[in-house]
Amino acid sequence: MRRQNAITGGLFIGLTAFSAILIIAVIIILLVVIINGGKGTFSWEFLTAFPEDGMMKGGIFPAIYGTVLLVLIMSIAAVPFGAITAVYLTEYARENSIIAQSIRFAVRTLATVPSIIFGLFGLGFFIKFVGTGMDDVFLGGQLKWGQPNILWASFTMALLTLPVVIVSVEEAIRAVPRELREASLALGATKWETIKRIVIPGSRSGIMTGTILAVSRGAGEVAPILFTGAAYYLATLPTSLSDQFMNLGYHIYIMATQSANVDESLSIQFATTMVLLLLTFTLNLAAVIIRSRLRRKAR
Amino acid sequence: MKDIKIKTRDLTLYYGANMALNSISLDIPEKEVTAFIGPSGCGKSTFLRTLNRMNDLIDSVRITGEVLVDSVNIYDKQIDVVNLRKKVGMVFQKSNPFAKSIFENVAYGPRINGINKKSDLEGIVESSLQKAFIWEEVKDRLHDSAMGLSGGQQQRMCIARTLAVEPEIILMDEPASALDPISTAKIEELIFELKKDYTIVIVTHNMQQAARVSDLTAFFYLGELIEFGKTRKIFTTPDKKHTEEYITGRFG
């Protein structure tokens, strides 16, 4: 009996170690393949120049620019909205009220909707309904907002990342100790003053983390922007919210499926992937650093 | 006999279906220290929290009866609970400084009352910290984080923070239970000073502490008020056998 236990125990340890190593190995192989494939093309020029020669040469600067702009507008739309929803859910709504439960249900559902559905929704709602409506009302039917652009793409992406923001801000707010709220209320603060002065400052690091998680998710998704604003190739950078834009993820997809010579463009695909990974890595790293800074400050 | 500051009449409190306080009627005199003693779960903290309506924060709580502060029923619909809590301050069991500087902690209450002028705030902060016997220890680091203070200092700073709102009544929920003996002695000394100007109600687990600091003592057991009277009498010749058993340590 003893002996058998020891054997099962040993097997279990082996199994857990194997799974852990497997995951690390997959990541290492992934990185090695990507870096190997892209290092020949990756250069300062690649980061800063426009594409040339049917995108077979030159750089990917417009795609980097477009991606950064996309996640920026997306954050401006998603974070305040998500944070306010989270405050409502944690501070105002009663735990088991119908409203709170339906919001939670909606958030959970939103989180499981495939991203291509968001793309179609963005096309149908933002472009065809809101955009065309705006054109009809303000521009007398002249086509400006009723077509794909960076604003609608960002809004669509914001919808996709909203659950991430809501959930992480909610967790951060719940982590603010009850004692601090009570201390504030006992000093004669109203609920809103307590939220404004104690709860939100106390959950800043969580709000920050939620933002950056949303941003790194948004930076990597392609499906939601497929029909709502991403462009195959643009000779100029977007200068208005009604302009289309290039995007790293979309660029990889284009290069892999519709470039003039897929094999020749392989190194560009790898190098673009490197840039995309680097971008999300940097963002995640920034999240970790900001969070630990804020935590240290809170102590 | 001093004036009565707080008066409760048939105060009954339920947590959902469980009765936590059963028809408590009690008169708390002005500018004296009233201690609540009793074993864990006897309702003494719950009762304390009804006096500034901190129980309002819990959804399942239901209250009947009256609590009169200066002869006004604080559970009346017209009562502004925010103003009530300015008048009835509270110090908690675990010191709970905000993640701000010492200055900002003490200035928190005045600030939400609309005092924003720096010189006014400085005056309030200094006098509050002095009243709480901690000014000398912190005057050179007012703008350092309050988290850097020791437990006892944090608790005295929390008392200063309460004083800064200029309450008339201070409720203390086991204010020294997490502190070492020296810090506890300082808090007790402070209570003794504060009762000159404030009505103090203190919940304590520590019977010697109740005997040392209080003028009146109420003994609670299983949500009932068993006995209430002069501290000296409660600790020497209690009327009820139950009280005597608890005080002499035979149970609880």
Coordinates of C-alpha atoms in Angstrom, one line a residue, chain A residues 10-276:
Chain A
G10 CA 6.2 10.0 -7.9
L11 CA 4.2 9.7 -11.1
F12 CA 2.1 12.7 -10.2
I13 CA 5.2 14.8 -9.6
G14 CA 6.6 13.7 -12.9
L15 CA 3.4 14.6 -14.7
T16 CA 3.2 18.1 -13.3
A17 CA 6.9 18.7 -14.1
F18 CA 6.4 17.4 -17.6
S19 CA 3.4 19.8 -18.2
A20 CA 5.3 22.7 -16.9
I21 CA 8.4 21.9 -19.0
L22 CA 6.2 21.3 -22.1
I23 CA 4.7 24.8 -21.8
I24 CA 8.1 26.4 -21.5
A25 CA 9.4 24.4 -24.4
V26 CA 6.5 25.4 -26.6
I27 CA 7.2 29.1 -25.8
I28 CA 10.9 28.7 -26.4
I29 CA 10.4 26.9 -29.8
L30 CA 7.9 29.5 -30.8
L31 CA 10.3 32.4 -30.0
V32 CA 13.2 30.7 -31.7
V33 CA 11.3 30.0 -34.9
I34 CA 10.0 33.5 -35.0
I35 CA 13.3 35.2 -34.2
N36 CA 15.2 32.9 -36.6
G37 CA 12.7 33.7 -39.4
G38 CA 12.6 37.4 -38.8
K39 CA 16.0 38.5 -37.7
G40 CA 17.3 39.0 -41.3
T41 CA 14.5 41.5 -42.0
F42 CA 14.2 43.1 -38.6
S43 CA 16.0 46.4 -38.6
W44 CA 15.6 50.1 -37.7
E45 CA 14.5 50.8 -41.2
F46 CA 11.9 48.0 -41.0
L47 CA 10.4 49.8 -38.0
T48 CA 10.5 53.3 -39.4
A49 CA 9.9 53.1 -43.2
F50 CA 6.8 52.7 -45.3
P51 CA 6.3 49.5 -47.3
E52 CA 7.7 49.5 -50.9
D53 CA 7.5 47.3 -53.9
G54 CA 4.0 45.8 -53.4
M55 CA 4.9 45.6 -49.7
M56 CA 7.7 43.1 -50.4
K57 CA 10.3 45.6 -49.3
G58 CA 10.7 48.5 -47.0
G59 CA 9.2 48.7 -43.5
I60 CA 6.0 48.4 -41.6
F61 CA 5.8 51.8 -39.9
P62 CA 2.2 52.5 -40.9
A63 CA 1.1 49.2 -39.3
I64 CA 2.8 50.0 -36.1
Y65 CA 1.4 53.5 -36.0
G66 CA -2.1 52.2 -36.8
T67 CA -2.0 49.6 -34.1
V68 CA -0.9 52.0 -31.5
L69 CA -3.5 54.5 -32.5
L70 CA -6.2 51.8 -32.5
V71 CA -5.4 50.7 -29.0
L72 CA -5.2 54.3 -27.8
I73 CA -8.6 55.2 -29.0
M74 CA -10.0 51.9 -27.9
S75 CA -8.7 52.5 -24.3
I76 CA -10.2 56.0 -24.2
A77 CA -13.5 54.4 -25.1
A78 CA -13.4 51.2 -23.0
V79 CA -11.6 52.1 -19.8
P80 CA -13.8 54.9 -18.4
F81 CA -16.9 53.0 -19.5
G82 CA -15.7 49.7 -18.0
A83 CA -14.5 51.3 -14.8
I84 CA -17.8 53.1 -14.2
T85 CA -19.7 49.8 -14.8
A86 CA -17.4 48.1 -12.3
V87 CA -18.0 50.8 -9.7
Y88 CA -21.8 50.4 -10.2
L89 CA -21.6 46.7 -9.9
T90 CA -19.5 46.6 -6.8
E91 CA -20.7 49.7 -4.9
Y92 CA -24.2 50.5 -5.9
A93 CA -26.0 47.5 -7.2
R94 CA -27.3 45.0 -4.7
E95 CA -25.4 41.7 -5.1
N96 CA -28.4 39.7 -6.1
S97 CA -30.6 42.3 -7.8
I98 CA -31.9 41.6 -11.2
I99 CA -30.0 44.5 -12.7
A100 CA -26.6 43.4 -11.3
Q101 CA -27.2 39.8 -12.4
S102 CA -28.2 40.8 -15.9
I103 CA -25.2 43.0 -16.2
R104 CA -22.9 40.2 -15.0
F105 CA -24.7 37.8 -17.4
A106 CA -24.1 40.3 -20.3
V107 CA -20.5 40.7 -19.4
R108 CA -19.9 37.0 -19.3
T109 CA -21.7 36.5 -22.6
L110 CA -19.8 39.3 -24.2
A111 CA -16.5 37.7 -23.1
T112 CA -17.4 34.4 -24.9
V113 CA -18.6 35.9 -28.2
P114 CA -16.2 35.0 -31.0
S115 CA -14.2 38.0 -32.1
I116 CA -15.4 37.8 -35.8
I117 CA -19.0 38.4 -34.5
F118 CA -17.8 41.7 -33.0
G119 CA -16.4 42.5 -36.4
L120 CA -19.8 41.9 -38.0
F121 CA -21.6 43.8 -35.3
G122 CA -19.2 46.7 -35.8
L123 CA -19.9 46.7 -39.5
G124 CA -23.7 46.5 -39.0
F125 CA -24.0 48.8 -36.0
F126 CA -21.3 51.4 -36.2
I127 CA -20.8 51.7 -39.9
K128 CA -24.1 50.9 -41.5
F129 CA -26.4 52.2 -38.7
V130 CA -24.5 55.0 -36.8
G131 CA -22.1 56.0 -39.5
T132 CA -24.6 56.1 -42.4
G133 CA -27.1 57.8 -40.0
M134 CA -24.6 60.5 -39.2
D135 CA -23.9 61.0 -42.9
D136 CA -27.6 61.4 -43.7
V137 CA -28.3 63.8 -40.8
F138 CA -25.2 66.0 -40.9
L139 CA -23.7 65.7 -44.4
G140 CA -26.9 65.3 -46.4
G141 CA -26.0 61.7 -47.5
Q142 CA -22.4 62.5 -48.5
L143 CA -20.3 59.4 -47.6
K144 CA -17.9 60.1 -44.8
W145 CA -18.7 58.1 -41.6
G146 CA -20.7 55.3 -43.3
Q147 CA -17.5 53.4 -44.2
P148 CA -14.8 51.6 -42.4
N149 CA -12.4 53.9 -40.4
I150 CA -10.2 53.9 -37.3
L151 CA -12.9 55.3 -35.0
W152 CA -15.4 52.4 -35.7
A153 CA -12.6 49.9 -35.6
S154 CA -11.5 51.2 -32.2
F155 CA -15.1 51.2 -30.9
T156 CA -15.6 47.6 -32.0
M157 CA -12.4 46.6 -30.3
A158 CA -13.5 48.5 -27.2
L159 CA -16.6 46.3 -27.0
L160 CA -14.5 43.2 -27.3
T161 CA -12.1 44.3 -24.5
L162 CA -14.8 45.7 -22.2
P163 CA -15.3 42.5 -20.2
V164 CA -11.6 42.3 -19.4
V165 CA -11.7 45.9 -18.1
I166 CA -14.9 45.4 -16.1
V167 CA -13.7 42.2 -14.5
S168 CA -10.3 43.4 -13.5
V169 CA -11.5 46.8 -12.2
E170 CA -14.2 44.9 -10.2
E171 CA -11.6 42.7 -8.6
A172 CA -9.4 45.7 -7.7
I173 CA -12.4 47.5 -6.1
R174 CA -13.3 44.5 -4.1
A175 CA -9.7 44.2 -2.8
V176 CA -10.0 47.6 -1.1
P177 CA -10.5 46.7 2.5
R178 CA -13.9 47.2 4.1
E179 CA -12.2 48.9 7.1
L180 CA -11.1 51.8 4.9
R181 CA -14.6 52.4 3.5
E182 CA -15.9 52.3 7.1
A183 CA -13.3 54.7 8.3
S184 CA -14.2 57.1 5.6
L185 CA -18.0 56.8 6.2
A186 CA -17.5 57.1 9.9
L187 CA -15.8 60.5 9.3
G188 CA -19.0 61.7 7.7
A189 CA -18.1 61.1 4.1
T190 CA -20.9 60.2 1.7
K191 CA -20.7 57.1 -0.3
W192 CA -19.7 59.0 -3.4
E193 CA -16.9 60.8 -1.6
T194 CA -15.7 57.5 -0.2
I195 CA -15.6 56.0 -3.7
K196 CA -13.9 59.0 -5.2
R197 CA -11.3 59.5 -2.4
I198 CA -10.7 56.0 -1.1
V199 CA -12.0 53.3 -3.3
I200 CA -10.9 54.5 -6.8
P201 CA -7.4 55.6 -5.6
G202 CA -7.0 52.3 -3.8
S203 CA -7.8 50.3 -6.9
R204 CA -5.7 52.4 -9.3
S205 CA -3.2 49.6 -9.9
G206 CA -6.1 47.2 -10.8
I207 CA -7.6 49.7 -13.2
M208 CA -4.1 50.1 -14.8
T209 CA -3.7 46.4 -15.1
G210 CA -7.1 46.0 -16.6
T211 CA -6.3 48.7 -19.1
I212 CA -3.0 47.1 -20.2
L213 CA -4.5 43.6 -20.4
A214 CA -7.2 45.1 -22.6
V215 CA -4.7 46.9 -24.7
S216 CA -2.5 43.9 -25.3
R217 CA -5.6 41.8 -26.2
G218 CA -6.7 44.6 -28.6
A219 CA -3.3 44.9 -30.1
G220 CA -3.3 41.2 -31.2
E221 CA -6.9 40.8 -32.4
V222 CA -7.6 41.0 -36.1
A223 CA -11.1 39.8 -36.7
P224 CA -12.9 42.8 -35.1
I225 CA -11.2 45.3 -37.4
L226 CA -11.3 43.2 -40.6
F227 CA -14.5 44.9 -41.8
T228 CA -14.5 48.0 -39.7
G229 CA -11.4 49.9 -40.6
A230 CA -8.2 48.0 -41.3
A231 CA -6.7 48.6 -44.7
Y232 CA -4.6 46.4 -47.0
Y233 CA -2.2 49.2 -47.9
L234 CA -2.1 52.9 -47.4
A235 CA 0.4 55.4 -48.8
T236 CA -0.2 57.9 -46.0
L237 CA -0.8 57.7 -42.2
P238 CA -4.3 58.2 -40.9
T239 CA -4.8 61.9 -40.0
S240 CA -8.5 61.9 -39.1
L241 CA -10.9 59.6 -37.2
S242 CA -12.6 58.9 -40.5
D243 CA -9.5 57.5 -42.1
Q244 CA -8.6 53.9 -42.5
F245 CA -5.4 52.5 -41.0
M246 CA -2.9 49.7 -41.3
N247 CA -2.5 47.2 -38.5
L248 CA 0.2 44.7 -37.5
G249 CA -2.0 41.6 -37.0
Y250 CA -3.8 42.4 -40.3
H251 CA -0.5 42.9 -42.0
I252 CA 0.7 39.4 -41.0
Y253 CA -2.6 38.0 -42.3
I254 CA -2.3 39.9 -45.6
M255 CA 1.3 38.9 -46.1
A256 CA 0.6 35.3 -45.4
T257 CA -2.5 34.9 -47.6
Q258 CA -2.5 37.5 -50.4
S259 CA 1.0 38.9 -51.0
A260 CA 2.4 38.5 -54.5
N261 CA 4.8 35.8 -53.4
V262 CA 4.0 34.2 -50.1
D263 CA 7.3 32.4 -49.8
E264 CA 9.3 35.5 -50.4
S265 CA 7.3 37.5 -47.9
L266 CA 7.9 34.9 -45.2
S267 CA 10.7 36.9 -43.6
I268 CA 8.5 39.9 -43.5
Q269 CA 5.8 37.9 -41.8
F270 CA 8.2 36.7 -39.2
A271 CA 9.6 40.1 -38.6
T272 CA 6.2 41.6 -38.3
T273 CA 5.2 38.9 -35.8
M274 CA 8.3 39.8 -33.8
V275 CA 7.3 43.4 -33.7
L276 CA 3.8 42.5 -32.6

